[in-house]
Coordinates of C-alpha atoms and ligand atoms in Angstrom, one line a residue:
X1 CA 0.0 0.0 0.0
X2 CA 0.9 3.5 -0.5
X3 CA -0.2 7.2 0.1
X4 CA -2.2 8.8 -3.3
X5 CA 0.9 10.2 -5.0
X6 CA -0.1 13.7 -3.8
X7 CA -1.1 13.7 -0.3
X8 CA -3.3 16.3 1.5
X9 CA -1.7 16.8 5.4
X10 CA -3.2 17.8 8.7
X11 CA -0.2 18.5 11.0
X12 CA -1.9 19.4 14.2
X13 CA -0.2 21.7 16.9
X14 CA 1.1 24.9 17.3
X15 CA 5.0 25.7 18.5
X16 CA 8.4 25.6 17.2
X17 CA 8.0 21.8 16.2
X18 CA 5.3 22.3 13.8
X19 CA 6.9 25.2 12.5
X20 CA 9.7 22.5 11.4
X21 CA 7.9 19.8 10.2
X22 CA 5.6 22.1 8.2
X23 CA 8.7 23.8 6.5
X24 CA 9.7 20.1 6.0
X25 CA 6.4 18.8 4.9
X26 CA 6.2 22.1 2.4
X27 CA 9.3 21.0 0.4
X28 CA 7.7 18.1 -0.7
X29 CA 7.1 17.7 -4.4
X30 CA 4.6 14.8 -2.8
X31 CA 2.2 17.3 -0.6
X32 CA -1.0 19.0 -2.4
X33 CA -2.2 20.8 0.8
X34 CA -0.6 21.5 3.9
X35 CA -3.2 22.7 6.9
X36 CA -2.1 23.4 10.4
X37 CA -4.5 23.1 13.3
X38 CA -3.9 25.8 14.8
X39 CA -0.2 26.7 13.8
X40 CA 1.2 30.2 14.4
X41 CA 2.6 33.1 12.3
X42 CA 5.5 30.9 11.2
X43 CA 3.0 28.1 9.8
X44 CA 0.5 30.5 8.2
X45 CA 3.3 30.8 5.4
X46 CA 3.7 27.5 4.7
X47 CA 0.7 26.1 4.8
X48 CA -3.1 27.0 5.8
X49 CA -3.6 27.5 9.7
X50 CA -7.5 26.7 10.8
X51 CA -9.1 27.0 14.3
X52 CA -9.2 23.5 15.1
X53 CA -7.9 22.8 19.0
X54 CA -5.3 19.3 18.7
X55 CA -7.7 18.1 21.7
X56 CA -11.0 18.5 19.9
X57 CA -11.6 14.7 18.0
X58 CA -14.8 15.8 16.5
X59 CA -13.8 18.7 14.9
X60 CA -10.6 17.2 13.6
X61 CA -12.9 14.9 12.2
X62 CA -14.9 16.5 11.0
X63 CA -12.1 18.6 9.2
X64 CA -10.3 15.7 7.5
X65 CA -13.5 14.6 6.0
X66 CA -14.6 18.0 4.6
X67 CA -11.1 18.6 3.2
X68 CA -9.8 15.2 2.2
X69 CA -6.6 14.9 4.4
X70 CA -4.5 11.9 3.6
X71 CA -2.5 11.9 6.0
X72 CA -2.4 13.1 10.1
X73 CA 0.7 14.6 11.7
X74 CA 0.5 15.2 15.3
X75 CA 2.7 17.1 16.9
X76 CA 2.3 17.3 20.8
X77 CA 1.5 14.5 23.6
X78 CA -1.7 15.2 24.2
X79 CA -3.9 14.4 21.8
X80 CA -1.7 10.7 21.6
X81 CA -2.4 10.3 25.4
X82 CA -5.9 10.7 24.6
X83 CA -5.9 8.3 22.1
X84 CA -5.9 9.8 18.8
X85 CA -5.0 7.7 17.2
X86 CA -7.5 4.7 18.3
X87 CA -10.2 7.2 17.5
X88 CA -9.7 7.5 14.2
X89 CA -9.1 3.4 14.1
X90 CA -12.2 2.4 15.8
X91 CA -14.7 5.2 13.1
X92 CA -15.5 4.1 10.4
X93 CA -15.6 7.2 8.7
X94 CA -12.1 7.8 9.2
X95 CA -10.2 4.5 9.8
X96 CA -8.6 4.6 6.9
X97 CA -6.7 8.1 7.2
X98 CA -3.4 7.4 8.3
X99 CA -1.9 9.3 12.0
X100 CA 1.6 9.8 12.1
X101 CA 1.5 8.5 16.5
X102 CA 1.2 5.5 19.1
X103 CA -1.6 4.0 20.0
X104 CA -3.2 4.8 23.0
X105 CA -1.4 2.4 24.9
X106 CA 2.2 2.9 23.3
X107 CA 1.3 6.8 24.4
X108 CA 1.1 5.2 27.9
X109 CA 5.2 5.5 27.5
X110 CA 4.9 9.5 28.1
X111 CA 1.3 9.2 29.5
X112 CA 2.1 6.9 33.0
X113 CA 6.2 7.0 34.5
X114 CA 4.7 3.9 36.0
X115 CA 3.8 2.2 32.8
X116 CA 7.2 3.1 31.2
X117 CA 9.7 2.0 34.2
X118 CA 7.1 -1.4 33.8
X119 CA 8.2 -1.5 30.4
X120 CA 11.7 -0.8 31.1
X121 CA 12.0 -3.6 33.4
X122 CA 10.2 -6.2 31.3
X123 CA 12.2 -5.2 28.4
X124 CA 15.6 -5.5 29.9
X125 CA 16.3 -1.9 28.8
X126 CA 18.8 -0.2 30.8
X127 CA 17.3 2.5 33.0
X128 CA 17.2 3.6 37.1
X129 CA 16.0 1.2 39.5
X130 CA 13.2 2.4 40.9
X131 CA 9.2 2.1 42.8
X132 CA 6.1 3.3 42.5
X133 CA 3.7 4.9 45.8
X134 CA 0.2 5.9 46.6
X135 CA -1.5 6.8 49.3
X136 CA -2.3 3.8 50.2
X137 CA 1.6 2.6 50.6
X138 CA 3.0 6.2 51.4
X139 CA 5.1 4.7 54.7
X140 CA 6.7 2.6 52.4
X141 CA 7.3 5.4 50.0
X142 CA 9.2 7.0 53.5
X143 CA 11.0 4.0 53.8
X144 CA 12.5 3.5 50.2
X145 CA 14.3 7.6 50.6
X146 CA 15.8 5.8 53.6
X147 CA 17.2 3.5 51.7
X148 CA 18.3 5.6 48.2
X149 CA 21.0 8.2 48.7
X150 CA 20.7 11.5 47.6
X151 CA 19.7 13.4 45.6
X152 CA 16.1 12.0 44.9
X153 CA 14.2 12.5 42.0
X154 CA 10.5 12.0 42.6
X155 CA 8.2 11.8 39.3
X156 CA 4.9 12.2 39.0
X157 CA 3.3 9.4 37.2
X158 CA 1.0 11.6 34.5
X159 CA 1.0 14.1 32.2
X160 CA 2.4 17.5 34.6
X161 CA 3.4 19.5 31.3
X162 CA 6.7 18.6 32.1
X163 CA 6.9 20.2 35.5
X164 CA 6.2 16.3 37.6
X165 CA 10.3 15.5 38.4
X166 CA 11.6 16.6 41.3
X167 CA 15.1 16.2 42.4
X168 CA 16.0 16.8 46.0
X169 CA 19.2 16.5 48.2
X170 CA 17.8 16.0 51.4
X171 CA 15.5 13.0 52.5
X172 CA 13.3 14.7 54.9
X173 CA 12.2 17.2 52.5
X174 CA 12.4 14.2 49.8
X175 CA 9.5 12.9 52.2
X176 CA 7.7 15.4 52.4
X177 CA 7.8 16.3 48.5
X178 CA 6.0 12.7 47.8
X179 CA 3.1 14.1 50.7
X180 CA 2.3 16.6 48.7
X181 CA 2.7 15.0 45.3
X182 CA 0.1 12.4 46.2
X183 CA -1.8 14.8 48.1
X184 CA -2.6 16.8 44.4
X185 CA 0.1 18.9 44.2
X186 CA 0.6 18.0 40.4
X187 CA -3.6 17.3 40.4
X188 CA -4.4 13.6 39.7
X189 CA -0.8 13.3 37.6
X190 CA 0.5 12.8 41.2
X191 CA -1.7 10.0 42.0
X192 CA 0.9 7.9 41.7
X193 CA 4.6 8.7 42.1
X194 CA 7.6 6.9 41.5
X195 CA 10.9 7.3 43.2
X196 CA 14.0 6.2 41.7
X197 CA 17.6 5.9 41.6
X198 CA 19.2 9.2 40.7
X199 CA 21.8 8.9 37.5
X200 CA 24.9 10.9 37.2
X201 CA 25.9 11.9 33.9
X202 CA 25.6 13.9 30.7
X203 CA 22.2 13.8 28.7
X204 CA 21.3 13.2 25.3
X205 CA 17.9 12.6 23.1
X206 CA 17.7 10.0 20.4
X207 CA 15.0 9.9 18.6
X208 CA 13.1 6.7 16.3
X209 CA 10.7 6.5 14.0
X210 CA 9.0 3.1 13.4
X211 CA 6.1 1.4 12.3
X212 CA 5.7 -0.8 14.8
X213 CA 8.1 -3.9 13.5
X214 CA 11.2 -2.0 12.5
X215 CA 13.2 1.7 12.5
X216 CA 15.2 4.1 11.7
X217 CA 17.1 6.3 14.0
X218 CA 17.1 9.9 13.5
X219 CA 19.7 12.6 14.4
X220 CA 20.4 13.0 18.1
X221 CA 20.4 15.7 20.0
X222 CA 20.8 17.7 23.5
X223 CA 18.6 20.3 24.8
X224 CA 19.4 23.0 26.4
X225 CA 16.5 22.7 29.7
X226 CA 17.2 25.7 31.7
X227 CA 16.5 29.1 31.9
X228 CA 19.7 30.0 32.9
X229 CA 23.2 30.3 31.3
X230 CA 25.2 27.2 33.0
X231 CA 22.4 25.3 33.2
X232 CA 20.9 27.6 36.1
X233 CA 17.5 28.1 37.4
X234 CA 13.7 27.1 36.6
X235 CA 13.0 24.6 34.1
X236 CA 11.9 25.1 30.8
X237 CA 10.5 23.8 27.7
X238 CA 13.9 24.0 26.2
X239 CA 16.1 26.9 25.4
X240 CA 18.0 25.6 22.4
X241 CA 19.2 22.2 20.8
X242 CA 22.3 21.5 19.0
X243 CA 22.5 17.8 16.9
X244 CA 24.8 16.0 16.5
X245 CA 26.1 15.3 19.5
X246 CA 29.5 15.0 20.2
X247 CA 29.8 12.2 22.9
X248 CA 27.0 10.4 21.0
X249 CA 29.7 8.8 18.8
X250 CA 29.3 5.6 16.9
X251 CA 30.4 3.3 19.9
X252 CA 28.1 5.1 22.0
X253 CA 25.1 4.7 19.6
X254 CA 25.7 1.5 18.9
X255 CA 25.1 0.7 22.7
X256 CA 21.6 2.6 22.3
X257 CA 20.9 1.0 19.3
X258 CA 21.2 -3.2 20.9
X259 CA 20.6 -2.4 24.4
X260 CA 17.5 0.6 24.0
X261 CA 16.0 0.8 20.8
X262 CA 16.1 -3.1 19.7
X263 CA 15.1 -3.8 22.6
X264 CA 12.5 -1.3 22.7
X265 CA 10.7 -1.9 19.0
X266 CA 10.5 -5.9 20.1
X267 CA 8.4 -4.8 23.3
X268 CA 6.1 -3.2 21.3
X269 CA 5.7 -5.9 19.1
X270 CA 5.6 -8.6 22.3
X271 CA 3.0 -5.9 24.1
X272 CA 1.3 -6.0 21.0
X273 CA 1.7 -2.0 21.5
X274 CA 0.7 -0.2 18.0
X275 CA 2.9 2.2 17.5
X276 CA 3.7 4.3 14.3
X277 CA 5.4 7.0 14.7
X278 CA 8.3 8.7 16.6
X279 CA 9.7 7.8 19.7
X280 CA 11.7 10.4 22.0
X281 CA 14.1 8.4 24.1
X282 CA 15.7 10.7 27.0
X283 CA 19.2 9.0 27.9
X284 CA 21.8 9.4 30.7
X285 CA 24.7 9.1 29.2
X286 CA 27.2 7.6 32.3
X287 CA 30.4 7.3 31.3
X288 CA 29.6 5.8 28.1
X289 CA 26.8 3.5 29.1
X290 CA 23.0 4.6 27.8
X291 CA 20.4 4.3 30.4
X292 CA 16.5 5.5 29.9
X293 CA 15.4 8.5 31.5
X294 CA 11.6 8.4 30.0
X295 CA 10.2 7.9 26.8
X296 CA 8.0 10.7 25.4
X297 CA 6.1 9.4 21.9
X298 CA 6.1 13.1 19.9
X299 CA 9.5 15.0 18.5
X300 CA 10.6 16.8 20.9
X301 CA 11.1 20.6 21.0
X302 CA 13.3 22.7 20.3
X303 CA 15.2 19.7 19.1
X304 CA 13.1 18.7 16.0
X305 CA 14.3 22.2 14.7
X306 CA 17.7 20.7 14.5
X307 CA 16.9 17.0 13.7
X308 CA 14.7 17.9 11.3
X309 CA 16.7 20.4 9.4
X310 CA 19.4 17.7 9.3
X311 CA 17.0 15.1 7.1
X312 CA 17.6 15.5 3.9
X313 CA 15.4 12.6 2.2
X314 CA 12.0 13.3 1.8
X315 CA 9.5 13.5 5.4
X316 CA 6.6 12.2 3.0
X317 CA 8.3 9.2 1.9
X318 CA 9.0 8.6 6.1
X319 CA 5.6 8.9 6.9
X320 CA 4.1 6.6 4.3
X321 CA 7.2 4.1 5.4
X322 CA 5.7 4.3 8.7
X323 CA 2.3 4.2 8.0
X324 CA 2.8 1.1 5.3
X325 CA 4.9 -0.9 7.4
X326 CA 8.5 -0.3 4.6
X327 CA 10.5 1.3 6.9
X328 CA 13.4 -1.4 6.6
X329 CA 13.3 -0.2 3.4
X330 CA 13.2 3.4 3.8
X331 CA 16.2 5.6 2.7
X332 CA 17.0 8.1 5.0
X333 CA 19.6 10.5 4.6
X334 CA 21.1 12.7 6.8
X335 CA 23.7 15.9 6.7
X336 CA 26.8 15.5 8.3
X337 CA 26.5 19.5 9.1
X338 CA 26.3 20.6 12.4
X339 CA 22.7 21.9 13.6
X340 CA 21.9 24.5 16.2
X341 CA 19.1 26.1 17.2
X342 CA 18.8 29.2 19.9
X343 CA 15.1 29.7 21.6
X344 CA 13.8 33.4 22.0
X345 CA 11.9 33.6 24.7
X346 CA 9.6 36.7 26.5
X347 CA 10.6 38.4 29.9
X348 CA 9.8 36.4 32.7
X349 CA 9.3 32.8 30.9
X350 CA 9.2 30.6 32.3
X351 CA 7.2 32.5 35.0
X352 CA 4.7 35.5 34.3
X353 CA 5.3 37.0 31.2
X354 CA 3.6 39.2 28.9
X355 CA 1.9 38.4 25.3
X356 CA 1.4 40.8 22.0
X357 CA 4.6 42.6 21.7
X358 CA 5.5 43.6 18.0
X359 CA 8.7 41.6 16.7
X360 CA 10.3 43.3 14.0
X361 CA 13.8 42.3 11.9
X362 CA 12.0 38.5 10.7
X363 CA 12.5 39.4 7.5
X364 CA 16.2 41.0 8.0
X365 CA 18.9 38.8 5.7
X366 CA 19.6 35.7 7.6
X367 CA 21.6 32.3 6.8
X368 CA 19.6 30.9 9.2
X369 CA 15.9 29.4 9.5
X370 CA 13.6 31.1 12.1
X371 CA 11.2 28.9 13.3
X372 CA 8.4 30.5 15.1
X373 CA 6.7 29.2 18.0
X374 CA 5.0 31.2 20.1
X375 CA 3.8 34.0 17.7
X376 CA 1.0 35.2 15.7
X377 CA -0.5 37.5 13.8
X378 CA -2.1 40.4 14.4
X379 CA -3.2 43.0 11.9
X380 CA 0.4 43.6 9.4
X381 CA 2.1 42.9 12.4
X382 CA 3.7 39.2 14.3
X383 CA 3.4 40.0 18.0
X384 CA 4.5 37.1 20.6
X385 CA 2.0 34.7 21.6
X386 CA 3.5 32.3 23.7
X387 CA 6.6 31.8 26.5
X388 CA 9.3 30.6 23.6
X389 CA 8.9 33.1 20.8
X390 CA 11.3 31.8 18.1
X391 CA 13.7 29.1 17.6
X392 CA 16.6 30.3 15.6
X393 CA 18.1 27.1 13.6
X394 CA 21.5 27.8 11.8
X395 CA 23.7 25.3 9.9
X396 CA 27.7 25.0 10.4
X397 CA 30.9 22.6 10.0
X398 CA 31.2 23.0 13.7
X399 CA 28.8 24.0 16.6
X400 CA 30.9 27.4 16.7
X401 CA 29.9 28.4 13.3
X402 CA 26.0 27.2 13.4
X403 CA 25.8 28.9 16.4
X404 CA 27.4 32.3 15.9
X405 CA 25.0 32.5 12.8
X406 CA 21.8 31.8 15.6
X407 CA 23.3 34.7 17.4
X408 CA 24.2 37.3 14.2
X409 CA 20.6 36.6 13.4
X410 CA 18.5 37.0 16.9
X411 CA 20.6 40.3 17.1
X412 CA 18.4 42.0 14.4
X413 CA 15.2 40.0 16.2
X414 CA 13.4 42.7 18.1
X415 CA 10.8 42.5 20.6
X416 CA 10.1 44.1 24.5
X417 CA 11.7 41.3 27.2
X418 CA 13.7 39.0 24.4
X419 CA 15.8 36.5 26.3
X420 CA 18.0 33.7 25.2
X421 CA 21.4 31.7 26.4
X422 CA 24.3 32.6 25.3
X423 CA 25.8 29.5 26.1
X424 CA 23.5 27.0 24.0
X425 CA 26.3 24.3 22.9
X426 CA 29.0 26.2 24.7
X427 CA 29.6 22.9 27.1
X428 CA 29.9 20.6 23.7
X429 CA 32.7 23.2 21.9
X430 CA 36.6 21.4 23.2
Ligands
AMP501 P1 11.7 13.9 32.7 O1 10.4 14.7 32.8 O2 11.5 12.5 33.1 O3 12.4 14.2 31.5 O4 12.7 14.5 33.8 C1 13.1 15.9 33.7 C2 14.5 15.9 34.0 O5 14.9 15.5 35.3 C3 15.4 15.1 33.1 O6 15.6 15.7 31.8 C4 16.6 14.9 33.9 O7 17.4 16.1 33.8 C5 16.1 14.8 35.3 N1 16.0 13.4 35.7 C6 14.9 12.7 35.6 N2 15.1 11.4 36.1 C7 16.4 11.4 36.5 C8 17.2 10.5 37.2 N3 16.8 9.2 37.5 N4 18.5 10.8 37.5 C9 18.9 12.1 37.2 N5 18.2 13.0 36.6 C10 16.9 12.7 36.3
LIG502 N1 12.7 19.3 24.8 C1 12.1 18.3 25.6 C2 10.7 17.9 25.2 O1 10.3 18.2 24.1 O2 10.0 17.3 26.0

């Protein structure tokens, strides 16, 4: 089987990582229409942005019906979690439109720490030993700090919009940390929490995309997860990305590839887990051995505006290999350039911070590729619209170059409150 040979796409979302894969999607010679639900200002230029929410089913329905979409991108967790993807598989008006996503259960990976640590185990894949409390065993939960050393890291077992991990130095307040995250301090994400072992080392994101059976890895990267240069301060959603990695060299990546994702692909297929899609694999890297922080079942962001950058083959042809099972056969090809982004972000981000400032100097001549994320428009003008503004992708031969060309063009970016690191990459550069 095969997608028609010109293909109408929904890519659903509305950040930095849509603003990638729709540039990507655009330079197909394969894609008839592109439509972003919702998309931002960067979007709206590649494509056609509608007023569809990625959480509303019906409407999305109702959309790829009215305007024959072939094919369904999603971007974010959410929607996957909710089960997408089984929703279009189980109507009969829509079953046969393919979604670019996990099942519900394989989105149980980013949707449930519990169920992913489960999977872990049973797999034999490499990650920190660890157990899981509720209220109903929180003594126990007491117990197992006493016998971890610090630090701790306490996870919420759902969804928290990436806020559930907590990492703590001292047991008593490690105690009294899992109190309050079972007593609803993350809602009902913290329902469940597990505690685990805390890994020292230096972090890295591979990411996969399969149809279920076999894969194809994808450029790695590392994020950038701080607000603050060194690596200081609140967490974010990711202030910049740079891929390849350095210490992600081919001994190290061949451990990922046996002991992670082989490992990984044959659990879905023993789980009978559908899953076609991409798969976001957070890794510790200790002294040269891989273990699994989490899984998350989307691209992640900002790094898809490097990994993406760096594909060269056509994101089509990827999709309808993992839609149609083929992705043995898939060619993927990939740049051996250097990819960096830098994320703009407003005043205050990742607290309180202000929306609808004008930006001006977009259109200023620029090697690199801004990717807009939280923007849109209003009137002739793009104001900001979101926490992360832009993500500033350049290419180089070494991080150095990319990234000085990020930085030559955010200096003719203009908007009240712009913030970004100065440092992105700066710990990867010998
Ligand atoms: P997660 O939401 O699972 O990505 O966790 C957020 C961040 O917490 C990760 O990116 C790591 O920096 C850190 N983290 C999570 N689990 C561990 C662990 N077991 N050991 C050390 N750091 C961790
Ligand atoms: N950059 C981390 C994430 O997308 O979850």
């Amino acid at each position: 089987m095969k997608l028609p040979e010109k293909v109408n796409v929904l890519l659903l979302g509305s950040g930095g990582r849509e603003h990638a894969l729709a540039w990507k999607i655009a330079q197909s010679p394969k894609l008839q229409k592109l439509f972003i639900a919702p998309g931002n200002a960067g979007t709206s230029c590649l494509g056609i942005n509608v007023d569809v929410q990625p959480s509303n089913f019906g409407s999305i329905k109702q959309f790829v019906l009215l305007n024959n979409i072939n094919l369904v991108i999603v971007g974010p967790e959410d929607p996957l979690v909710n089960g997408i993807y089984d929703y279009f598989q189980d109507d009969n008006d829509i079953h046969h439109v393919p979604i670019i996503g996990p099942s519900r259960l394989g989105a149980k990976l980013e949707g449930s720490k519990e169920f992913a640590k489960d999977f872990m185990i049973r797999h034999k894949i490499p990650t920190a030993a660890y157990k899981s409390f509720t209220k109903h065993n929180l003594e126990e939960g007491y117990a197992f700090i006493d016998e971890l050393n610090a630090p701790y890291v306490l996870k919420a077992d759902g969804l928290a919009a990436g806020k559930g991990v907590v990492i703590l130095e001292d047991a008593e307040e490690a105690k009294t940390e899992l109190a309050c995250m079972i007593n609803g301090k993350f809602g009902t994400a913290g329902n469940t929490v597990v505690i685990e072992q805390f890994l020292k080392g230096i972090e890295c994101s591979v990411f996969v995309a399969t149809d279920g059976v076999n894969y194809k890895i994808l450029p790695e990267a590392k994020d950038y997860k701080r607000i603050g240069e060194g690596d200081a301060g609140l967490n974010t959603g990711g202030m910049g990305a740079v891929s390849p990695v350095p210490f992600a060299d081919e001994e190290f990546m061949e451990k990922v590839r046996t002991r992670i994702v082989e490992p990984t692909i044959k659990g879905f297929v023993e789980d009978k887990i559908t899953y076609k899609g991409f798969v976001f694999i957070g890794l510790m890297n200790d002294a040269g051995e891989p273990y699994v922080i989490e899984y998350n079942v989307r691209m992640g962001d900002p790094e898809t505006e490097v990994v993406i950058p760096r594909i060269e083959s056509d994101i089509i042809d990827l999709f309808e290999a993992i839609t149609f099972d083929t992705i043995d056969k898939h060619e993927l090809i990939i740049t051996d350039k250097v990819a960096t982004t830098v994320v703009c972000v407003a005043g205050g981000y990742p607290e309180e911070y202000k929306k609808g400032d004008v930006i001006t100097g977009l259109d200023s001549e620029t090697n690199s590729i801004i990717f807009h994320a939280g923007t849109a428009k209003k009137g002739a003008d793009i104001v900001t619209n979101g926490g992360r503004v832009l993500a500033v992708t350049s290419f180089g031969d070494t991080i150095q170059e990319a990234i000085d060309e990020s930085f030559k063009t955010i200096e003719n970016i203009k908007y009240e409150g712009k913030y970004f690191r100065k440092d992105i990459g700066a710990d990867l550069i010998k």
